[in-house]
Every structure is written in C-alpha cells, then in structure tokens.
Short mmCIF file of C-alpha atoms and ligand atoms in Angstrom, two decimals:
data_model
loop_
_atom_site.label_atom_id
_atom_site.label_comp_id
_atom_site.label_asym_id
_atom_site.label_seq_id
_atom_site.Cartn_x
_atom_site.Cartn_y
_atom_site.Cartn_z
CA UNK A 1 56.72 165.79 54.10
CA UNK A 2 53.14 165.56 53.16
CA UNK A 3 50.40 164.86 55.45
CA UNK A 4 47.53 164.45 53.43
CA UNK A 5 48.01 160.53 52.77
CA UNK A 6 45.74 157.92 51.73
CA UNK A 7 43.23 156.63 54.25
CA UNK A 8 41.82 153.22 55.60
CA UNK A 9 39.00 154.71 54.04
CA UNK A 10 40.23 155.18 50.93
CA UNK A 11 41.12 151.10 50.66
CA UNK A 12 39.32 148.32 49.66
CA UNK A 13 39.89 146.07 52.77
CA UNK A 14 36.61 143.44 52.67
CA UNK A 15 37.71 140.35 53.34
CA UNK A 16 41.67 140.98 53.57
CA UNK A 17 44.80 140.73 55.76
CA UNK A 18 44.99 144.18 57.35
CA UNK A 19 47.49 145.23 59.26
CA UNK A 20 46.45 148.11 62.06
CA UNK A 21 49.99 149.37 63.60
CA UNK A 22 48.37 150.82 67.34
CA UNK A 23 49.50 152.43 69.84
CA UNK A 24 48.49 150.34 72.88
CA UNK A 25 51.47 151.41 75.37
CA UNK A 26 48.74 151.93 77.96
CA UNK A 27 50.07 152.40 82.12
CA UNK A 28 49.64 148.76 83.75
CA UNK A 29 49.15 148.46 87.53
CA UNK A 30 51.09 146.44 90.03
CA UNK A 31 48.80 143.47 89.29
CA UNK A 32 49.18 144.13 85.61
CA UNK A 33 45.49 145.98 85.27
CA UNK A 34 45.59 149.04 82.21
CA UNK A 35 44.95 151.23 84.45
CA UNK A 36 43.84 153.98 81.22
CA UNK A 37 42.49 153.16 78.62
CA UNK A 38 42.32 156.02 76.44
CA UNK A 39 45.29 154.96 74.01
CA UNK A 40 43.00 151.53 73.43
CA UNK A 41 39.58 154.00 72.80
CA UNK A 42 41.91 156.40 70.24
CA UNK A 43 41.69 153.35 68.37
CA UNK A 44 38.82 152.10 68.63
CA UNK A 45 37.06 153.75 65.92
CA UNK A 46 39.47 152.02 62.96
CA UNK A 47 39.60 148.68 64.36
CA UNK A 48 35.50 148.84 64.69
CA UNK A 49 35.72 150.52 61.05
CA UNK A 50 38.11 147.81 59.28
CA UNK A 51 35.89 145.34 61.22
CA UNK A 52 32.88 146.41 59.68
CA UNK A 53 33.89 146.57 56.30
CA UNK A 54 34.77 143.15 57.22
CA UNK A 55 38.46 142.91 56.93
CA UNK A 56 40.30 140.54 58.54
CA UNK A 57 42.17 142.84 61.55
CA UNK A 58 45.53 142.49 62.88
CA UNK A 59 47.08 144.74 66.05
CA UNK A 60 50.00 145.36 66.70
CA UNK A 61 51.70 147.58 69.31
CA UNK A 62 55.09 147.48 71.44
CA UNK A 63 53.80 148.45 75.04
CA UNK A 64 57.06 149.32 77.65
CA UNK A 65 60.73 148.05 77.12
CA UNK A 66 61.25 144.80 77.35
CA UNK A 67 64.58 145.23 75.37
CA UNK A 68 64.36 143.00 72.88
CA UNK A 69 63.45 139.57 74.27
CA UNK A 70 60.43 138.42 75.77
CA UNK A 71 59.83 139.27 79.30
CA UNK A 72 56.27 138.49 80.67
CA UNK A 73 55.77 141.71 82.12
CA UNK A 74 55.26 143.57 79.15
CA UNK A 75 52.84 141.19 77.38
CA UNK A 76 49.93 142.76 75.75
CA UNK A 77 47.17 140.44 77.77
CA UNK A 78 46.19 142.92 80.10
CA UNK A 79 45.41 145.17 76.94
CA UNK A 80 43.59 142.20 74.74
CA UNK A 81 41.52 141.30 77.34
CA UNK A 82 40.67 145.22 77.87
CA UNK A 83 40.05 145.44 74.35
CA UNK A 84 38.01 142.62 74.35
CA UNK A 85 35.65 144.44 76.48
CA UNK A 86 35.49 147.37 74.56
CA UNK A 87 35.23 145.41 71.73
CA UNK A 88 32.05 143.30 72.81
CA UNK A 89 33.63 140.34 71.12
CA UNK A 90 36.99 138.73 71.51
CA UNK A 91 40.23 139.62 70.81
CA UNK A 92 42.61 136.75 70.54
CA UNK A 93 46.32 137.29 71.74
CA UNK A 94 49.13 135.56 69.76
CA UNK A 95 51.89 134.11 70.95
CA UNK A 96 54.56 136.30 68.87
CA UNK A 97 54.35 139.08 65.88
CA UNK A 98 56.46 137.22 63.64
CA UNK A 99 56.93 133.56 62.61
CA UNK A 100 55.07 130.69 61.51
CA UNK A 101 52.74 130.16 64.37
CA UNK A 102 51.41 133.80 64.22
CA UNK A 103 51.36 133.36 60.35
CA UNK A 104 48.83 129.73 60.88
CA UNK A 105 46.43 131.65 63.30
CA UNK A 106 46.13 134.27 60.65
CA UNK A 107 45.77 132.35 57.84
CA UNK A 108 42.39 130.98 60.65
CA UNK A 109 40.59 134.23 60.27
CA UNK A 110 37.45 135.22 58.90
CA UNK A 111 36.39 138.60 58.42
CA UNK A 112 35.36 140.56 60.86
CA UNK A 113 38.08 138.95 63.69
CA UNK A 114 40.51 141.04 65.26
CA UNK A 115 43.96 138.95 66.06
CA UNK A 116 46.14 141.23 68.85
CA UNK A 117 49.91 140.05 68.15
CA UNK A 118 52.39 140.00 71.02
CA UNK A 119 54.72 142.88 71.80
CA UNK A 120 56.61 143.94 68.66
CA UNK A 121 59.51 144.57 71.24
CA UNK A 122 59.94 141.32 72.33
CA UNK A 123 62.19 141.27 69.29
CA UNK A 124 64.79 143.52 68.75
CA UNK A 125 64.66 143.93 65.05
CA UNK A 126 61.52 146.65 65.93
CA UNK A 127 63.65 149.17 66.93
CA UNK A 128 66.67 148.06 65.09
CA UNK A 129 64.00 148.88 61.68
CA UNK A 130 65.39 144.99 60.53
CA UNK A 131 64.12 144.34 56.55
CA UNK A 132 64.07 140.98 57.95
CA UNK A 133 61.70 141.31 61.03
CA UNK A 134 60.44 143.56 58.47
CA UNK A 135 59.07 141.77 55.86
CA UNK A 136 58.37 139.00 58.04
CA UNK A 137 55.26 141.44 59.73
CA UNK A 138 54.68 142.60 56.05
CA UNK A 139 54.26 138.87 54.77
CA UNK A 140 51.30 138.66 57.68
CA UNK A 141 49.31 141.36 55.46
CA UNK A 142 47.39 142.26 51.99
CA UNK A 143 46.84 146.21 53.63
CA UNK A 144 49.09 148.64 56.06
CA UNK A 145 47.44 151.03 58.69
CA UNK A 146 49.40 153.07 60.94
CA UNK A 147 46.84 154.63 63.61
CA UNK A 148 50.18 154.92 66.36
CA UNK A 149 50.53 158.41 65.70
CA UNK A 150 52.30 158.85 68.88
CA UNK A 151 55.36 156.84 67.97
CA UNK A 152 55.06 157.92 64.51
CA UNK A 153 58.26 160.04 65.06
CA UNK A 154 60.49 157.01 65.10
CA UNK A 155 61.73 154.42 62.09
CA UNK A 156 60.32 151.05 63.53
CA UNK A 157 60.00 148.09 61.25
CA UNK A 158 56.42 148.21 62.40
CA UNK A 159 56.12 152.01 61.86
CA UNK A 160 58.81 152.10 59.02
CA UNK A 161 60.32 149.28 57.77
CA UNK A 162 57.31 147.59 56.82
CA UNK A 163 55.61 149.77 54.50
CA UNK A 164 58.41 149.07 52.23
CA UNK A 165 56.94 145.55 51.51
CA UNK A 166 53.34 145.89 50.67
CA UNK A 167 51.62 148.34 48.22
CA UNK A 168 49.69 150.49 50.05
CA UNK A 169 49.98 152.12 53.64
CA UNK A 170 47.25 154.14 54.56
CA UNK A 171 46.60 156.06 57.72
CA UNK A 172 44.04 155.10 60.26
CA UNK A 173 40.97 157.63 61.19
CA UNK A 174 42.93 158.29 64.66
CA UNK A 175 46.24 159.37 62.32
CA UNK A 176 44.30 160.42 59.72
CA UNK A 177 42.71 162.98 62.18
CA UNK A 178 45.88 164.35 63.75
CA UNK A 179 47.62 165.11 60.27
CA UNK A 180 44.73 166.88 58.98
CA UNK A 181 44.36 168.94 62.27
CA UNK A 182 47.68 169.94 62.81
CA UNK A 183 48.29 170.10 59.14
CA UNK A 184 45.75 172.76 58.91
CA UNK A 185 47.82 174.70 61.73
CA UNK A 186 50.45 174.52 59.86
CA UNK A 187 49.55 175.01 56.72
CA UNK A 188 46.42 177.44 56.93
CA UNK A 189 45.15 178.00 60.67
CA UNK A 190 42.47 180.59 60.56
CA UNK A 191 43.71 184.15 62.06
CA UNK A 192 43.89 186.01 65.08
CA UNK A 193 46.32 182.86 65.34
CA UNK A 194 47.64 182.06 68.82
CA UNK A 195 50.20 179.64 70.63
CA UNK A 196 50.27 178.81 74.16
CA UNK A 197 53.29 177.00 75.40
CA UNK A 198 54.62 176.36 79.19
CA UNK A 199 56.10 173.85 80.78
CA UNK A 200 59.73 173.60 82.36
CA UNK A 201 61.92 173.92 79.78
CA UNK A 202 63.16 176.28 76.90
CA UNK A 203 65.29 173.87 75.02
CA UNK A 204 62.74 171.25 74.55
CA UNK A 205 60.60 174.23 72.94
CA UNK A 206 63.05 176.04 70.50
CA UNK A 207 62.04 174.08 67.20
CA UNK A 208 58.53 174.52 67.60
CA UNK A 209 58.76 178.18 68.69
CA UNK A 210 61.04 178.89 64.88
CA UNK A 211 58.72 177.22 63.36
CA UNK A 212 55.62 178.06 64.82
CA UNK A 213 56.19 181.67 64.91
CA UNK A 214 55.99 182.84 61.26
CA UNK A 215 51.96 181.19 61.31
CA UNK A 216 51.20 183.07 64.92
CA UNK A 217 49.68 186.04 65.43
CA UNK A 218 50.80 185.54 69.46
CA UNK A 219 52.60 183.70 71.97
CA UNK A 220 51.79 182.88 74.89
CA UNK A 221 54.48 181.71 77.08
CA UNK A 222 53.60 181.10 81.58
CA UNK A 223 55.56 178.29 83.05
CA UNK A 224 58.82 177.46 84.04
CA UNK A 225 60.06 178.43 80.73
CA UNK A 226 58.57 182.56 80.80
CA UNK A 227 61.42 182.84 83.36
CA UNK A 228 64.39 182.49 81.08
CA UNK A 229 62.54 184.88 78.34
CA UNK A 230 62.02 187.75 81.59
CA UNK A 231 65.67 186.84 82.28
CA UNK A 232 66.61 188.06 78.42
CA UNK A 233 64.53 190.95 79.29
CA UNK A 234 66.69 191.87 81.74
CA UNK A 235 64.28 191.31 84.49
CA UNK A 236 65.12 190.00 87.85
CA UNK A 237 63.30 186.48 88.68
CA UNK A 238 64.89 185.31 91.94
CA UNK A 239 65.06 181.30 91.99
CA UNK A 240 62.59 180.50 89.48
CA UNK A 241 63.81 177.97 87.08
CA UNK A 242 66.15 179.40 84.68
CA UNK A 243 68.11 177.74 81.76
CA UNK A 244 71.26 179.98 81.61
CA UNK A 245 72.44 178.47 78.81
CA UNK A 246 69.49 179.75 76.98
CA UNK A 247 69.35 183.27 77.50
CA UNK A 248 70.05 184.42 74.10
CA UNK A 249 67.96 181.73 72.84
CA UNK A 250 65.46 183.35 74.41
CA UNK A 251 66.50 187.13 73.03
CA UNK A 252 66.67 185.74 69.94
CA UNK A 253 63.24 184.63 69.82
CA UNK A 254 62.16 187.47 71.14
CA UNK A 255 63.94 189.35 68.55
CA UNK A 256 62.83 187.23 66.04
CA UNK A 257 59.06 187.95 67.03
CA UNK A 258 59.55 191.55 66.70
CA UNK A 259 60.47 191.46 63.32
CA UNK A 260 57.55 189.22 62.20
CA UNK A 261 55.64 191.33 64.35
CA UNK A 262 54.02 188.88 66.17
CA UNK A 263 53.71 189.37 69.61
CA UNK A 264 54.97 187.22 72.23
CA UNK A 265 52.64 187.82 75.93
CA UNK A 266 55.33 186.86 78.99
CA UNK A 267 53.31 186.93 82.87
CA UNK A 268 52.66 190.49 83.89
CA UNK A 269 52.55 189.05 88.15
CA UNK A 270 53.52 185.56 89.52
CA UNK A 271 52.17 183.55 91.75
CA UNK A 272 55.65 182.89 93.93
CA UNK A 273 56.65 180.59 96.97
CA UNK A 274 59.49 179.90 98.84
CA UNK A 275 59.32 176.02 97.85
CA UNK A 276 57.74 174.03 95.87
CA UNK A 277 55.44 172.39 98.66
CA UNK A 278 51.92 172.80 98.74
CA UNK A 279 52.41 174.36 102.58
CA UNK A 280 54.80 177.07 101.61
CA UNK A 281 53.00 180.34 101.80
CA UNK A 282 52.37 181.76 98.45
CA UNK A 283 52.51 186.06 97.23
CA UNK A 284 51.56 187.62 94.31
CA UNK A 285 53.74 189.88 92.51
CA UNK A 286 54.01 191.72 89.74
CA UNK A 287 56.13 191.55 86.77
CA UNK A 288 59.92 192.29 88.16
CA UNK A 289 58.47 191.65 91.88
CA UNK A 290 59.69 188.27 92.52
CA UNK A 291 61.94 188.19 95.59
CA UNK A 292 65.41 186.95 96.20
CA UNK A 293 65.16 183.71 97.33
CA UNK A 294 61.59 183.18 95.92
CA UNK A 295 60.90 181.33 92.71
CA UNK A 296 57.77 181.84 90.22
CA UNK A 297 55.30 178.93 90.79
CA UNK A 298 52.25 179.92 88.80
CA UNK A 299 50.92 182.92 86.66
CA UNK A 300 48.96 185.26 88.37
CA UNK A 301 45.41 186.61 88.25
CA UNK A 302 46.30 189.87 85.74
CA UNK A 303 48.20 186.83 83.49
CA UNK A 304 45.39 185.12 83.50
CA UNK A 305 43.15 187.38 82.87
CA UNK A 306 44.99 188.28 80.17
CA UNK A 307 45.98 185.05 78.49
CA UNK A 308 41.61 184.44 78.78
CA UNK A 309 41.66 187.58 76.43
CA UNK A 310 43.53 186.49 74.08
CA UNK A 311 41.99 183.09 74.00
CA UNK A 312 38.69 184.62 73.44
CA UNK A 313 39.83 186.91 70.91
CA UNK A 314 41.56 184.17 68.62
CA UNK A 315 40.46 181.59 65.84
CA UNK A 316 43.50 179.08 66.24
CA UNK A 317 44.91 177.90 69.43
CA UNK A 318 46.97 175.44 70.35
CA UNK A 319 48.14 174.71 73.98
CA UNK A 320 51.38 172.87 74.76
CA UNK A 321 53.04 172.83 78.33
CA UNK A 322 51.57 173.53 82.04
CA UNK A 323 51.27 177.46 83.13
CA UNK A 324 53.25 176.52 86.42
CA UNK A 325 53.85 173.16 88.97
CA UNK A 326 50.28 171.84 88.30
CA UNK A 327 51.22 168.47 89.99
CA UNK A 328 50.92 171.15 93.20
CA UNK A 329 47.30 172.02 93.73
CA UNK A 330 47.64 175.34 94.46
CA UNK A 331 50.16 176.34 91.78
CA UNK A 332 47.55 174.83 89.67
CA UNK A 333 45.15 177.59 89.31
CA UNK A 334 46.96 179.35 85.55
CA UNK A 335 46.46 175.78 84.15
CA UNK A 336 43.24 174.95 85.29
CA UNK A 337 41.94 178.30 83.87
CA UNK A 338 43.76 178.30 80.24
CA UNK A 339 42.36 174.78 80.07
CA UNK A 340 38.44 176.47 81.23
CA UNK A 341 39.65 179.12 78.93
CA UNK A 342 40.85 176.96 75.29
CA UNK A 343 37.43 174.37 76.03
CA UNK A 344 34.84 177.52 76.16
CA UNK A 345 36.76 179.13 72.98
CA UNK A 346 35.24 179.18 69.86
CA UNK A 347 38.27 178.83 67.56
CA UNK A 348 39.96 175.89 66.71
CA UNK A 349 41.37 174.54 69.53
CA UNK A 350 44.16 171.99 69.89
CA UNK A 351 46.11 170.60 72.75
CA UNK A 352 48.92 168.47 72.68
CA UNK A 353 51.98 166.95 75.65
CA UNK A 354 50.60 164.75 78.12
CA UNK A 355 50.50 167.73 80.94
CA UNK A 356 48.48 169.92 78.95
CA UNK A 357 45.97 166.62 77.49
CA UNK A 358 45.76 165.80 81.15
CA UNK A 359 44.50 169.05 82.82
CA UNK A 360 42.44 169.75 80.19
CA UNK A 361 40.71 165.62 81.39
CA UNK A 362 41.46 167.13 84.96
CA UNK A 363 39.34 169.66 84.47
CA UNK A 364 36.74 168.05 82.36
CA UNK A 365 36.94 170.06 79.28
CA UNK A 366 38.17 166.90 76.68
CA UNK A 367 35.13 167.00 74.59
CA UNK A 368 34.93 170.46 74.18
CA UNK A 369 38.84 171.14 72.51
CA UNK A 370 38.95 170.40 68.58
CA UNK A 371 41.37 168.14 68.77
CA UNK A 372 43.27 166.28 71.61
CA UNK A 373 46.83 165.08 69.94
CA UNK A 374 47.27 161.75 71.10
CA UNK A 375 51.34 162.26 70.46
CA UNK A 376 54.10 163.94 72.97
CA UNK A 377 57.03 163.78 70.82
CA UNK A 378 54.92 162.85 67.53
CA UNK A 379 52.97 166.54 68.20
CA UNK A 380 56.26 168.58 69.35
CA UNK A 381 58.26 167.05 66.58
CA UNK A 382 55.67 167.58 63.83
CA UNK A 383 55.27 171.06 64.85
CA UNK A 384 58.47 171.83 64.95
CA UNK A 385 58.75 170.94 60.76
CA UNK A 386 60.27 167.58 61.44
CA UNK A 387 60.07 164.73 59.22
CA UNK A 388 58.03 161.62 60.81
CA UNK A 389 59.42 158.21 59.52
CA UNK A 390 56.16 157.06 60.29
CA UNK A 391 54.26 159.37 58.44
CA UNK A 392 56.36 160.03 55.40
CA UNK A 393 56.02 156.41 54.72
CA UNK A 394 52.50 156.47 54.40
CA UNK A 395 51.18 156.60 50.48
CA UNK A 396 50.66 160.08 49.50
CA UNK A 397 46.96 160.25 48.55
CA UNK A 398 46.86 160.94 45.10
CA UNK A 399 47.08 164.70 43.44
CA UNK A 400 48.09 166.06 46.99
CA UNK A 401 49.99 169.17 47.46
CA UNK A 402 52.96 169.21 49.43
P1 AMP B 501 57.33 170.05 80.47
O1 AMP B 501 58.20 168.46 80.37
O2 AMP B 501 58.65 170.58 79.82
O3 AMP B 501 56.46 170.59 79.38
O4 AMP B 501 57.31 170.68 81.13
C1 AMP B 501 56.39 170.00 82.52
C2 AMP B 501 56.57 170.56 84.07
O5 AMP B 501 56.59 171.71 84.28
C3 AMP B 501 55.86 169.91 84.61
O6 AMP B 501 56.01 169.03 85.44
C4 AMP B 501 55.33 171.40 85.44
O7 AMP B 501 55.64 171.19 87.01
C5 AMP B 501 56.94 172.24 85.18
N1 AMP B 501 56.87 173.97 85.55
C6 AMP B 501 55.79 174.56 85.50
N2 AMP B 501 55.72 175.20 85.55
C7 AMP B 501 57.27 175.50 86.49
C8 AMP B 501 57.53 176.59 87.35
N3 AMP B 501 57.38 177.55 87.33
N4 AMP B 501 58.78 176.04 87.99
C9 AMP B 501 59.17 174.70 88.10
N5 AMP B 501 58.86 174.08 86.95
C10 AMP B 501 57.53 174.49 86.29
#
C-alpha cells in the first residue's frame, strides 16, 4: 500500500463542495458535553485551511455506536457547538447525513461555510459500506478528503465506499502527517531505531513486532507483555501476567531478533506487589527474583535507567503501551519516566496507542513529541504492514514509489 497520497493542498478547492471525513468520535459526559476535544482540535488545521481557500466545507463523522438507527444520545449537536467555539464561526448541523434536505442545505452554502452532517452511524449502511448510501454521500461533494486516520482501518461508506464515486480522494493535513511520519518510520528510519512496547498483551503486538523487527536496532519490552518473554527465557515470574499460549510466539520472536541482530531488551528488575492496589506493599527485585504470589506491576529503577540510555542513544523512537499498571499511581513511575525520556530525546519520536498518549499528556510533554498518532487500531495495523482501506482508497501522489 502506497502511503504517498494526494493532499488537500494539492487539489483546487476554491468554491468547491469539499467533503471532509473527520474523526469527531469524542467522549461526552452525562450532560452530553464534550469532555475531551482533542480529536476536534486535531482536524482544525484541515478545516481552517479549506475555509481559508474558499471551499464549502462539509464535515462528516461517526459518534459512538448508535447501532444503525437514529438515537438522540449520539447526535453530533455537542460537537457542532464545540467546533463552532473553536472556529469562532457557526458550524451548522444538518438533520441527517444524506437525503434531499441535506442536499438542499449544501446547495445554500457559501464559500468558507461549514456544515457538519449528522452522525453517519445513524444509517446501518455506513458500516455495511452500502454502495447506494456511499453514492448519496458522494453526491454532496466535488472533492473528497479523509482526515480521520483513527477510522482508516475500517472499510465504511464514508472512509472507502464513497471515494469510488468522486474523481479525487485526498488526504487531509492530519492524515498526511500520520502517513508521512509512519511511512518514514516503516521505510527509512534514522538509526539507531528503537521501539518501546508495553501494555498487557503479547497477542496484540505479535504482528507489529514481526513487521517492525527488521527495521529496528533494538526493541525494549516492558509492561505486562514482558513476563511472557521472560517465561520464554525460563525466568520465573510469580503470578505476573503471562499469556501461556503465547510463550512459543515470544520464543520465536527472540530467535528471529537474534538472527536479525536486533537486541531485545527485557526488564532487568521489577516493581512487584501482591495485589493490584495502590495501598499494596511493593518491593523491587532483580530479574528472576519475583517470588510465588507476587506479580510485576512496573519496570524497576535499573530497567528505567537502561531504557533511558537506549532512548538517549536512538535517532528514531516509536513507543506503544505502558511499562506497568500505570492507572495505579504507585505503579506509574516506569511509564512516566519513559514518557519524559522520549520527550527529552533528540530523536524523531512517535507515540501511538491510547495509554502511551495518555501518559505523555499526563506528563505534560506532548508538544515535545515529534508525532503523536491519533489512531489506536489504525496505528497498530499500519505498523503491522496491513493495508488500511481508508488509506488505500486515497489517490496516489503522481510519481510516488510504492
Ligand atoms: P494494552 O491495551 O495492551 O496497551 O495494555 C494496556 C494495559 O496494560 C493497561 O491497562 C495497563 O494497566 C496494563 N499493564 C501494563 N503493565 C502491566 C502489568 N505488569 N501487569 C498487568 N497489567 C499491565
């Protein structure tokens, strides 16, 4: 799959109806207020660019899981309100995302206007990628733009189907930034290149490790997934999280890394506890020192130091997954330390996945990361080397190499 795509900046859009698929699937509180507007802010550069260029800007998103029917709990009304505040201009909300009334509303738009369509998932046809529905969406527009990297791993009508009915499918500025950073990481990372992986499960990361390993100089593994690797090396881990059915896969990865000359760096020491509770007594033990009845809840101080040294020496760093049970403050030290080290690094740094992004935000160092991916599943699938339907559907940049 080529990642060099035509960008919104490459396409004439003045006076055109520009349909921008955004990811406004934001969290709401009980009063239906937007509690975190990060995803709305992330697409502002694309929206403001299109407005400034004199396009008629039609925005479309899903929100939650209304199950293919109209459900007022999932209206985009609160999003339209927040978007209007951020733009300093009213973003009108259409009653629906397709049909004659929406077409009429689009027909009344002037250059620079913004119209937010109602939740795409009020129609089951969106997730079914039904061609009739996709064609109805396409009828609203002259130019298609996708800025919703977070949903690019889904072949839905608004991310894939409708592109077949329009001459050009361009990447928005956010999508473009994702593709160029992740594309460079996959194709020509500056060396030494390291990945830091953590989180609960090895099973979620096997595809990613297999694809990334040949491009890396070093792979740092922390978090719950480290214990399955330690078991594969014959190291006792007490009652730490282990995926027994993935020990063989971990052993294969260790062998593959050795064959490729890639160093896999596992924890040298651990913070352990008897229970997953903030008040639980903790101890620090070296590798192999976790007693029966105790579990690893964070990487230990020597591991933190070793990981920081590896990060400092790297020229490319990609990080996904926490180093411990970071939701519990006393077990968050390893994750926070990695966040700080990644932020302080001179390397090109890429952070993806909800928990690591949260850790970087919590540490207040987000602006010092080269690229924070907005895609959870899409980020992992792209790094696994899989084709993302929403990216594959975009028009290739002329002359781009695959
Ligand atoms: P993932 O979704 O696979 O990235 O995993 C994230 C989750 O892994 C977080 O909720 C962490 O609490 C959890 N986690 C990280 N380290 C450990 C550990 N040592 N034991 C149990 N869970 C862990």
